[in-house]
JSON list of C-alpha atoms in Angstrom, two decimals:
[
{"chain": "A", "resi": 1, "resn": "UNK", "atom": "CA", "xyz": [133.12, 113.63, 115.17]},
{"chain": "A", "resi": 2, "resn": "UNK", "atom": "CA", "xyz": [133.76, 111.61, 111.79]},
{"chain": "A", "resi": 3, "resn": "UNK", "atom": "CA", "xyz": [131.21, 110.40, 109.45]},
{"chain": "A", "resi": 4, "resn": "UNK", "atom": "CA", "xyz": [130.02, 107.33, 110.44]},
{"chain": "A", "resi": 5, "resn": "UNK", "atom": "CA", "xyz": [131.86, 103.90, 109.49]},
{"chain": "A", "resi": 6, "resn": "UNK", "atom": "CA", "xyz": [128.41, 102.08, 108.73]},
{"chain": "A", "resi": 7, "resn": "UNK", "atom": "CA", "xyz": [125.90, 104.70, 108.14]},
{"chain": "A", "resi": 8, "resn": "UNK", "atom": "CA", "xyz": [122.26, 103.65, 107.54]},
{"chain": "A", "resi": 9, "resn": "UNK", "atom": "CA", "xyz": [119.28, 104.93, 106.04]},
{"chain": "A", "resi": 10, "resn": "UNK", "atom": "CA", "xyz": [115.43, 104.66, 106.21]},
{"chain": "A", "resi": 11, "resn": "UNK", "atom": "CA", "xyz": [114.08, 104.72, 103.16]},
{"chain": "A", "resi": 12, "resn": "UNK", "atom": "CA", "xyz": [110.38, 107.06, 102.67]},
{"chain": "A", "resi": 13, "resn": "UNK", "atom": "CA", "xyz": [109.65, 105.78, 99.48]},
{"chain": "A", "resi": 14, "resn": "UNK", "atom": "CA", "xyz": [110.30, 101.88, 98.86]},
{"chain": "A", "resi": 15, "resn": "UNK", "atom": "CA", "xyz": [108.33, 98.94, 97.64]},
{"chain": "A", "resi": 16, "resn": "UNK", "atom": "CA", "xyz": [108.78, 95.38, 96.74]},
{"chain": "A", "resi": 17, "resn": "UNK", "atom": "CA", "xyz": [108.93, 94.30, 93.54]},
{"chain": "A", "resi": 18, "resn": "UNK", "atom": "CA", "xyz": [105.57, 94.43, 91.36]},
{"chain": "A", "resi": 19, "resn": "UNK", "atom": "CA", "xyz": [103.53, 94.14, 88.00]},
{"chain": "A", "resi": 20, "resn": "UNK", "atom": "CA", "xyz": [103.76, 97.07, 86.83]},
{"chain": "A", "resi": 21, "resn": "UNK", "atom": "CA", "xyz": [100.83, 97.50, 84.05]},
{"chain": "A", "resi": 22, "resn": "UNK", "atom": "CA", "xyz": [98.33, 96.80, 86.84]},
{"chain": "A", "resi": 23, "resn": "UNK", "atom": "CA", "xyz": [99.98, 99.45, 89.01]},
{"chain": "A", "resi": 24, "resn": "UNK", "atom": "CA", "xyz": [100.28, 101.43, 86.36]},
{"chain": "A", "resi": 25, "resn": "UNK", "atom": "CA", "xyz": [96.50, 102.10, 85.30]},
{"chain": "A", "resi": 26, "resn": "UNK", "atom": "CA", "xyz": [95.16, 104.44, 87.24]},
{"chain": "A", "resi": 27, "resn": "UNK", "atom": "CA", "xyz": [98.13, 106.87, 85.60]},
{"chain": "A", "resi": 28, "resn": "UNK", "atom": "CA", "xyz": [97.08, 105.72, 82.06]},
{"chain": "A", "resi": 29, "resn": "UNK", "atom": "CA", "xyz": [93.52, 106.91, 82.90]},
{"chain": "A", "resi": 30, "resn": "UNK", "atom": "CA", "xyz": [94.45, 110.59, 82.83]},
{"chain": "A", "resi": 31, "resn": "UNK", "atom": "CA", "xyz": [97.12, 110.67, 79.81]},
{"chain": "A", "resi": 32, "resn": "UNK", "atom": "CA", "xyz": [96.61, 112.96, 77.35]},
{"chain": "A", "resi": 33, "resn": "UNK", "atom": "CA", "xyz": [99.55, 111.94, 75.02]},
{"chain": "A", "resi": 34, "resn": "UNK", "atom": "CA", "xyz": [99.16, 108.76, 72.87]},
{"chain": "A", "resi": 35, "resn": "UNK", "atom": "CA", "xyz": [103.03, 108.15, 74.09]},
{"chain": "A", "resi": 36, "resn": "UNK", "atom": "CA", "xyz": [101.68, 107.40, 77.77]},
{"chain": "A", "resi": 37, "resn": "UNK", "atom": "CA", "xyz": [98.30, 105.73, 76.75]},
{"chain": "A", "resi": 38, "resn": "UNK", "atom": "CA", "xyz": [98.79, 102.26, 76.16]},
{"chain": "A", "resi": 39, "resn": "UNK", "atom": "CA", "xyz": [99.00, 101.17, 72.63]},
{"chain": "A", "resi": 40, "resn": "UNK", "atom": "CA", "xyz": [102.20, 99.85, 69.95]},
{"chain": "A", "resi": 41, "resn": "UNK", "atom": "CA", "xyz": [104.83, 102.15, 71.91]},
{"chain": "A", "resi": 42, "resn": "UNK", "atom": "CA", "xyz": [103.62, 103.05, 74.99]},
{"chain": "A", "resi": 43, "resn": "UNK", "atom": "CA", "xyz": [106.06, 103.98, 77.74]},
{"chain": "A", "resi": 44, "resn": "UNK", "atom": "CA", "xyz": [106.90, 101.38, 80.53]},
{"chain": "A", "resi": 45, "resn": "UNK", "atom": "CA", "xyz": [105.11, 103.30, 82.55]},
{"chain": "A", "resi": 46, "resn": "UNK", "atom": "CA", "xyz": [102.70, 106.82, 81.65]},
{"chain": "A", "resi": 47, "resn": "UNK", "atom": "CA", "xyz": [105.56, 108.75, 83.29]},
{"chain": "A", "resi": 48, "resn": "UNK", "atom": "CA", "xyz": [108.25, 107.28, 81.84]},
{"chain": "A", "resi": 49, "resn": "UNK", "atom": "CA", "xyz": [109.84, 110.28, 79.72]},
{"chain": "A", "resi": 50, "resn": "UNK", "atom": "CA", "xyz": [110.65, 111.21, 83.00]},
{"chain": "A", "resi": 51, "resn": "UNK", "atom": "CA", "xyz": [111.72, 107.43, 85.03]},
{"chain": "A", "resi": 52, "resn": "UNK", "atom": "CA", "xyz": [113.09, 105.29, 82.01]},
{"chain": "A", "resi": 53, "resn": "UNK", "atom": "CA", "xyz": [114.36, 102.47, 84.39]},
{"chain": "A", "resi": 54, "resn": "UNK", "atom": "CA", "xyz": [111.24, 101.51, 86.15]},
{"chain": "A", "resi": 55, "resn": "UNK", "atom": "CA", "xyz": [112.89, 98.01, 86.84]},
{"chain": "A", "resi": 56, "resn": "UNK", "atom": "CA", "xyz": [111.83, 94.47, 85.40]},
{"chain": "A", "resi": 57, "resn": "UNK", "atom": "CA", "xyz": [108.78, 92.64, 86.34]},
{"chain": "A", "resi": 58, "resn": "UNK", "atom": "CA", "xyz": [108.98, 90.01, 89.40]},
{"chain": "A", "resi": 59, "resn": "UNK", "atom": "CA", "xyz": [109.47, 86.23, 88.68]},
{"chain": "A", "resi": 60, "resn": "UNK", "atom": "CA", "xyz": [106.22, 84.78, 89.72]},
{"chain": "A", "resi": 61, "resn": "UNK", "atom": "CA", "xyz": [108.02, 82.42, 91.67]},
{"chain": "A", "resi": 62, "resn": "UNK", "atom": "CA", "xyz": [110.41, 85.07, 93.19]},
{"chain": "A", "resi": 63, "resn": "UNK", "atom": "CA", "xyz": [109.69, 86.04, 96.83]},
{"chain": "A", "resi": 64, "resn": "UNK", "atom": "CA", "xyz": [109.86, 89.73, 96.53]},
{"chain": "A", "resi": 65, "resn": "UNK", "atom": "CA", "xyz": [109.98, 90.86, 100.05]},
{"chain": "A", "resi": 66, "resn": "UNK", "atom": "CA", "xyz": [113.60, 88.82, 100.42]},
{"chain": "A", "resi": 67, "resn": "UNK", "atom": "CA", "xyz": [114.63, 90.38, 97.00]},
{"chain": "A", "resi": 68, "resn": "UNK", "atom": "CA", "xyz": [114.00, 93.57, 98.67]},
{"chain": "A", "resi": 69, "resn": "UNK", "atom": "CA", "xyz": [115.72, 93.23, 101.98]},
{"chain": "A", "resi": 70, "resn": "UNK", "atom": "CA", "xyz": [118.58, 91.82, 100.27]},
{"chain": "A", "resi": 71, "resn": "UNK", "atom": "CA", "xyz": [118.49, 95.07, 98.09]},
{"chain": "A", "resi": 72, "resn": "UNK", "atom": "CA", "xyz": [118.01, 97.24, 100.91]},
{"chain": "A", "resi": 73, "resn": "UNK", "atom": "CA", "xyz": [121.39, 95.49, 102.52]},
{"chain": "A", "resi": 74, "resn": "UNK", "atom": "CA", "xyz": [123.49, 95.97, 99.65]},
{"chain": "A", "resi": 75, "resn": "UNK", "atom": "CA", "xyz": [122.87, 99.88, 99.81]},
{"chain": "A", "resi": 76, "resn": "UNK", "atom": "CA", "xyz": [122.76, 100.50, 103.51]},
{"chain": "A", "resi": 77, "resn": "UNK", "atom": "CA", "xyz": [119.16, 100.98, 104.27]},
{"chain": "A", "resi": 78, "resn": "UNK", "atom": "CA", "xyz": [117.84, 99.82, 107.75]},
{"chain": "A", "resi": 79, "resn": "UNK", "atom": "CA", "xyz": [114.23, 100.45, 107.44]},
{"chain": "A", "resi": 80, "resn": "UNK", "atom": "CA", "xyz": [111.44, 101.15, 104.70]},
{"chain": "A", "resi": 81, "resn": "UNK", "atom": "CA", "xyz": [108.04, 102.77, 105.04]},
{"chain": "A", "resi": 82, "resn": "UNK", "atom": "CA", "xyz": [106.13, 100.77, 102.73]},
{"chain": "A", "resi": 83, "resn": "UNK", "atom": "CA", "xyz": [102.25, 101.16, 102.18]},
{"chain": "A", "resi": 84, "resn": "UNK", "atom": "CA", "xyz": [99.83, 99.24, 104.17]},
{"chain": "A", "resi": 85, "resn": "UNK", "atom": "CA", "xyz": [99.30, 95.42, 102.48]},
{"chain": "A", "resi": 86, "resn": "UNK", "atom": "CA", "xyz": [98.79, 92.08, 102.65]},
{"chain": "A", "resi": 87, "resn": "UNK", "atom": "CA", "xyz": [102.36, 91.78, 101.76]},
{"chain": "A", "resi": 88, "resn": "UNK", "atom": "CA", "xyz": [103.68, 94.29, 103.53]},
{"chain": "A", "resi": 89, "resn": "UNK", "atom": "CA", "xyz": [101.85, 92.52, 106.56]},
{"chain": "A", "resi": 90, "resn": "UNK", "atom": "CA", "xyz": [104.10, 89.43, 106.19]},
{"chain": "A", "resi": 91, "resn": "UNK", "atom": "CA", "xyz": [107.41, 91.04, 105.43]},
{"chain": "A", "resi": 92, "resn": "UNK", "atom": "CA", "xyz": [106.71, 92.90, 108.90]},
{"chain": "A", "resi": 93, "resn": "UNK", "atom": "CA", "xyz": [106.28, 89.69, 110.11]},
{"chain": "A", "resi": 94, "resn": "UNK", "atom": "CA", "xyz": [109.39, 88.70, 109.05]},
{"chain": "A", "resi": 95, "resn": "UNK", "atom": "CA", "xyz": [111.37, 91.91, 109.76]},
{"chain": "A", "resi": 96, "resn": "UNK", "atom": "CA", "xyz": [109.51, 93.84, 112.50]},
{"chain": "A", "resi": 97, "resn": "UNK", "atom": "CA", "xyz": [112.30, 96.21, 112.93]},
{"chain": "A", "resi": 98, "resn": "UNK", "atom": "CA", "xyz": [112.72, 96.92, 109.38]},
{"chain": "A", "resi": 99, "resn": "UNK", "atom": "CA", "xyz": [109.38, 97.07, 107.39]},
{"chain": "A", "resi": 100, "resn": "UNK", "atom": "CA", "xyz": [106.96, 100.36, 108.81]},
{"chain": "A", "resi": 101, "resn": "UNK", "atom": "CA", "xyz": [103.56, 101.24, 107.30]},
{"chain": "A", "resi": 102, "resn": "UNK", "atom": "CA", "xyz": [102.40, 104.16, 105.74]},
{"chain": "A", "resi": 103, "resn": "UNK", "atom": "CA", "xyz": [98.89, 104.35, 104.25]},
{"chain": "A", "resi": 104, "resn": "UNK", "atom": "CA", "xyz": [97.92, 105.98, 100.52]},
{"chain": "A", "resi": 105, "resn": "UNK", "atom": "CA", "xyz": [94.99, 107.99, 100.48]},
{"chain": "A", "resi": 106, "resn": "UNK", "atom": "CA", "xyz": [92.78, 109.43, 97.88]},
{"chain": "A", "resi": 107, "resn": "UNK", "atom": "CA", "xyz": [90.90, 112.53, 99.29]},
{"chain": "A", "resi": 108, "resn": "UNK", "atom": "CA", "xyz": [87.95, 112.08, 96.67]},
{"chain": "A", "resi": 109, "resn": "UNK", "atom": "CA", "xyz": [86.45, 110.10, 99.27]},
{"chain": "A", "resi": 110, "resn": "UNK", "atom": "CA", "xyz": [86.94, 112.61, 102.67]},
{"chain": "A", "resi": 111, "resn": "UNK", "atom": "CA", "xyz": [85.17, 110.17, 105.27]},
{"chain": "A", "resi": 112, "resn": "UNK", "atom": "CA", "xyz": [86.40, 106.70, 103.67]},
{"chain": "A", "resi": 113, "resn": "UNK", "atom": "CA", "xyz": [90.03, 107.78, 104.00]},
{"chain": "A", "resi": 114, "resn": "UNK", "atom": "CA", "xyz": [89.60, 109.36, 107.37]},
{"chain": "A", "resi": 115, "resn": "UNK", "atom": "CA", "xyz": [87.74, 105.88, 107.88]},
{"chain": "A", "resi": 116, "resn": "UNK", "atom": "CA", "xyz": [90.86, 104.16, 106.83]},
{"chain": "A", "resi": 117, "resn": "UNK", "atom": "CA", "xyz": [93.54, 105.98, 108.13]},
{"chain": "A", "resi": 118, "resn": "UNK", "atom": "CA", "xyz": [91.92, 105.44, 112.00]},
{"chain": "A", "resi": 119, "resn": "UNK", "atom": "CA", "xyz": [91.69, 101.82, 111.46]},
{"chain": "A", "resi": 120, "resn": "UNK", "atom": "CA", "xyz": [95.01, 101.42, 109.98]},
{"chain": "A", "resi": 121, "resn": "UNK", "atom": "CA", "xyz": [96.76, 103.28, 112.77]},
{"chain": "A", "resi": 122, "resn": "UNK", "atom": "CA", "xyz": [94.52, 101.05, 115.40]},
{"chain": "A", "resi": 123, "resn": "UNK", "atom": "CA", "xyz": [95.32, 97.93, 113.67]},
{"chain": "A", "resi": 124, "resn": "UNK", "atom": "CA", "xyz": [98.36, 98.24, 112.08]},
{"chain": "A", "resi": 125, "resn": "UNK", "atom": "CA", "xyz": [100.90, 101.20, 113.96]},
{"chain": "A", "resi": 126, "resn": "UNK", "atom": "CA", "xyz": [100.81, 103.15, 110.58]},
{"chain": "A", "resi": 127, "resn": "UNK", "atom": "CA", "xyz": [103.73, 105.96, 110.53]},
{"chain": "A", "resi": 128, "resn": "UNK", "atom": "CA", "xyz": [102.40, 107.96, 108.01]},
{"chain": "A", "resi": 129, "resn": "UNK", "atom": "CA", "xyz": [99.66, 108.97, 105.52]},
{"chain": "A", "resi": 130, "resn": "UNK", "atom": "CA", "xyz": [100.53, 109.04, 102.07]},
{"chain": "A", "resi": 131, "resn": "UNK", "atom": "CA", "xyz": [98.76, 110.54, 99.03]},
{"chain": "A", "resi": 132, "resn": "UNK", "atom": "CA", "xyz": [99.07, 111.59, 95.48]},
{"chain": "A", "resi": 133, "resn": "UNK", "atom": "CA", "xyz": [97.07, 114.49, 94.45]},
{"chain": "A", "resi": 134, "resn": "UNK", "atom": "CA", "xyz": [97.94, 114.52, 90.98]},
{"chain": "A", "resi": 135, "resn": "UNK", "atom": "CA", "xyz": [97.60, 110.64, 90.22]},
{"chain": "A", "resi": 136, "resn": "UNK", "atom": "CA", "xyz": [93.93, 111.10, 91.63]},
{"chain": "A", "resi": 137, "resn": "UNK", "atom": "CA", "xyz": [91.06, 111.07, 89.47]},
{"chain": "A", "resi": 138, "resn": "UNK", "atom": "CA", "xyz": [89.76, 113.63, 89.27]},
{"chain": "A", "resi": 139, "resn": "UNK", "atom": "CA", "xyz": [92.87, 115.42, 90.68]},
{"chain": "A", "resi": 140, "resn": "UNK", "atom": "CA", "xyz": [92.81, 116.98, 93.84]},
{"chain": "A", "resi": 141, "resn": "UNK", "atom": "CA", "xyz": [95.20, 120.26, 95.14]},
{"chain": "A", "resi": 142, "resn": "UNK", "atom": "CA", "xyz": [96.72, 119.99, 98.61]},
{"chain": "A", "resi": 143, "resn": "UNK", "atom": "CA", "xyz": [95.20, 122.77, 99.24]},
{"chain": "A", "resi": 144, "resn": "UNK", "atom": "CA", "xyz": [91.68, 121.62, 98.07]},
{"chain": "A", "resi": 145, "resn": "UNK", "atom": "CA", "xyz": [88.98, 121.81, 101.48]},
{"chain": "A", "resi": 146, "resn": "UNK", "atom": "CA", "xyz": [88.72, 118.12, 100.90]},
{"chain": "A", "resi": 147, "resn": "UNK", "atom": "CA", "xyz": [92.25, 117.46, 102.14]},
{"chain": "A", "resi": 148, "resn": "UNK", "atom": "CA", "xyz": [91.34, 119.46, 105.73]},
{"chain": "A", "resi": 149, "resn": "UNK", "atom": "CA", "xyz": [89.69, 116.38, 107.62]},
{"chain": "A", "resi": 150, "resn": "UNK", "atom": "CA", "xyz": [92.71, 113.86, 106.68]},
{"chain": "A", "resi": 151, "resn": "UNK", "atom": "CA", "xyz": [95.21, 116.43, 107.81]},
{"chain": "A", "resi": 152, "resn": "UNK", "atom": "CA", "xyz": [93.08, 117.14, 110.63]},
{"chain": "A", "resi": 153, "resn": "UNK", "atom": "CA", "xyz": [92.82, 113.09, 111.62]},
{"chain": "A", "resi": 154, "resn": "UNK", "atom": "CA", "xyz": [96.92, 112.90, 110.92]},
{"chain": "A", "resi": 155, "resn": "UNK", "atom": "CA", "xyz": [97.36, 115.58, 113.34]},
{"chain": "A", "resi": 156, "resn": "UNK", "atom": "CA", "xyz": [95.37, 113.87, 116.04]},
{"chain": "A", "resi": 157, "resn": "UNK", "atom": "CA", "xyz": [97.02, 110.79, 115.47]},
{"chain": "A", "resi": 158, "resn": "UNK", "atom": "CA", "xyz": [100.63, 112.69, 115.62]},
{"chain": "A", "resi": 159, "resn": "UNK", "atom": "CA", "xyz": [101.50, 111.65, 112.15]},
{"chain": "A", "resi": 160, "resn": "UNK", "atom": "CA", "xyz": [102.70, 113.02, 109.66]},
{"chain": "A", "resi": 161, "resn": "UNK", "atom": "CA", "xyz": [101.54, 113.48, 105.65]},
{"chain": "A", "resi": 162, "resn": "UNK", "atom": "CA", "xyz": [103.76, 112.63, 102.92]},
{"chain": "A", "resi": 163, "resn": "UNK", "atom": "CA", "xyz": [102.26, 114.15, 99.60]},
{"chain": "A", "resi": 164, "resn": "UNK", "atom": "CA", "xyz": [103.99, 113.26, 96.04]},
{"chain": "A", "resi": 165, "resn": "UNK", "atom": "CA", "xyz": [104.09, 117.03, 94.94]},
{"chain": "A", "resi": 166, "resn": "UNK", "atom": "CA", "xyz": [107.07, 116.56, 92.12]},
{"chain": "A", "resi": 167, "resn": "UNK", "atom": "CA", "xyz": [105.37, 115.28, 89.07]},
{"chain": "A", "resi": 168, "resn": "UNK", "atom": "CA", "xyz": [105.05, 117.23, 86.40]},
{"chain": "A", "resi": 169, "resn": "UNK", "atom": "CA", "xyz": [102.41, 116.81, 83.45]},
{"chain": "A", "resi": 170, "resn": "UNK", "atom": "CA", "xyz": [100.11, 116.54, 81.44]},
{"chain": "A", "resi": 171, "resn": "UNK", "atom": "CA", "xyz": [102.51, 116.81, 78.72]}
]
């Protein structure tokens, strides 16, 4: 068996275009360098000694979710797992085979994300749970007690958890 003429991929970690200093924020909350804060030469985004090319900021009259189809065509993916949102809501309207939900959850509220995660599986077919344990505030460890009930409700619901585990910091 050859490789494949047209292989495909599904990508874990996509989203549509998007302001990014609103995005951003939460991240600048929890800088301790004056590089990351915001301020005369502050970084794209508080990470961004480590991602310099955190991409330009949407046209306001650009409709994102084609701009990111199109981009996932030119590279060969078939499907994205994008978090749970009104936008992400119509571009699975418009691609139902293509756009999958996952849902971000912050574990410093135990019964509001459990809350969540149930009603976004019921309403919405969500694939996975997401979370980011060190863009939390405060910051939580996977292996923190407060993690056991979402893990516990993702197990249940025969889905999986996708942590963000790779970023390093505070400088």
């Amino acid at each position: 068996m050859g490789f494949p003429e047209n292989p495909q991929a599904i990508d874990l970690m996509i989203a549509f275009p998007f302001a990014k200093a609103e995005v951003y924020a939460f991240l600048r909350e929890q800088a301790k360098d004056d590089e990351s804060k915001e301020g005369a030469g502050a970084l794209a985004m508080p990470a961004g000694y480590l991602f310099s090319d955190v991409g330009d900021e949407p046209d306001p009259d650009e409709d994102v979710i084609e701009t990111c189809i199109a981009a996932m065509d030119a590279v060969g993916v078939s499907a994205g797992l994008f978090n749970l949102n009104d936008r992400a809501i119509e571009a699975k309207r418009r691609y139902p085979e293509r756009v999958h939900f996952s849902l971000e959850v912050d574990p410093n509220d135990v019964m509001g994300a459990v809350r969540s995660i149930r009603t976004a599986h019921a309403d919405h077919g969500i694939k996975a749970v997401t979370t980011f344990p060190a863009g939390c505030s405060p910051q939580v460890p996977l292996s923190d007690a407060k993690y056991y009930p979402i893990y516990a409700t993702c197990v249940d619901l025969d889905i999986p958890v996708c942590p963000t585990v790779g970023v390093p910091g505070p400088r």
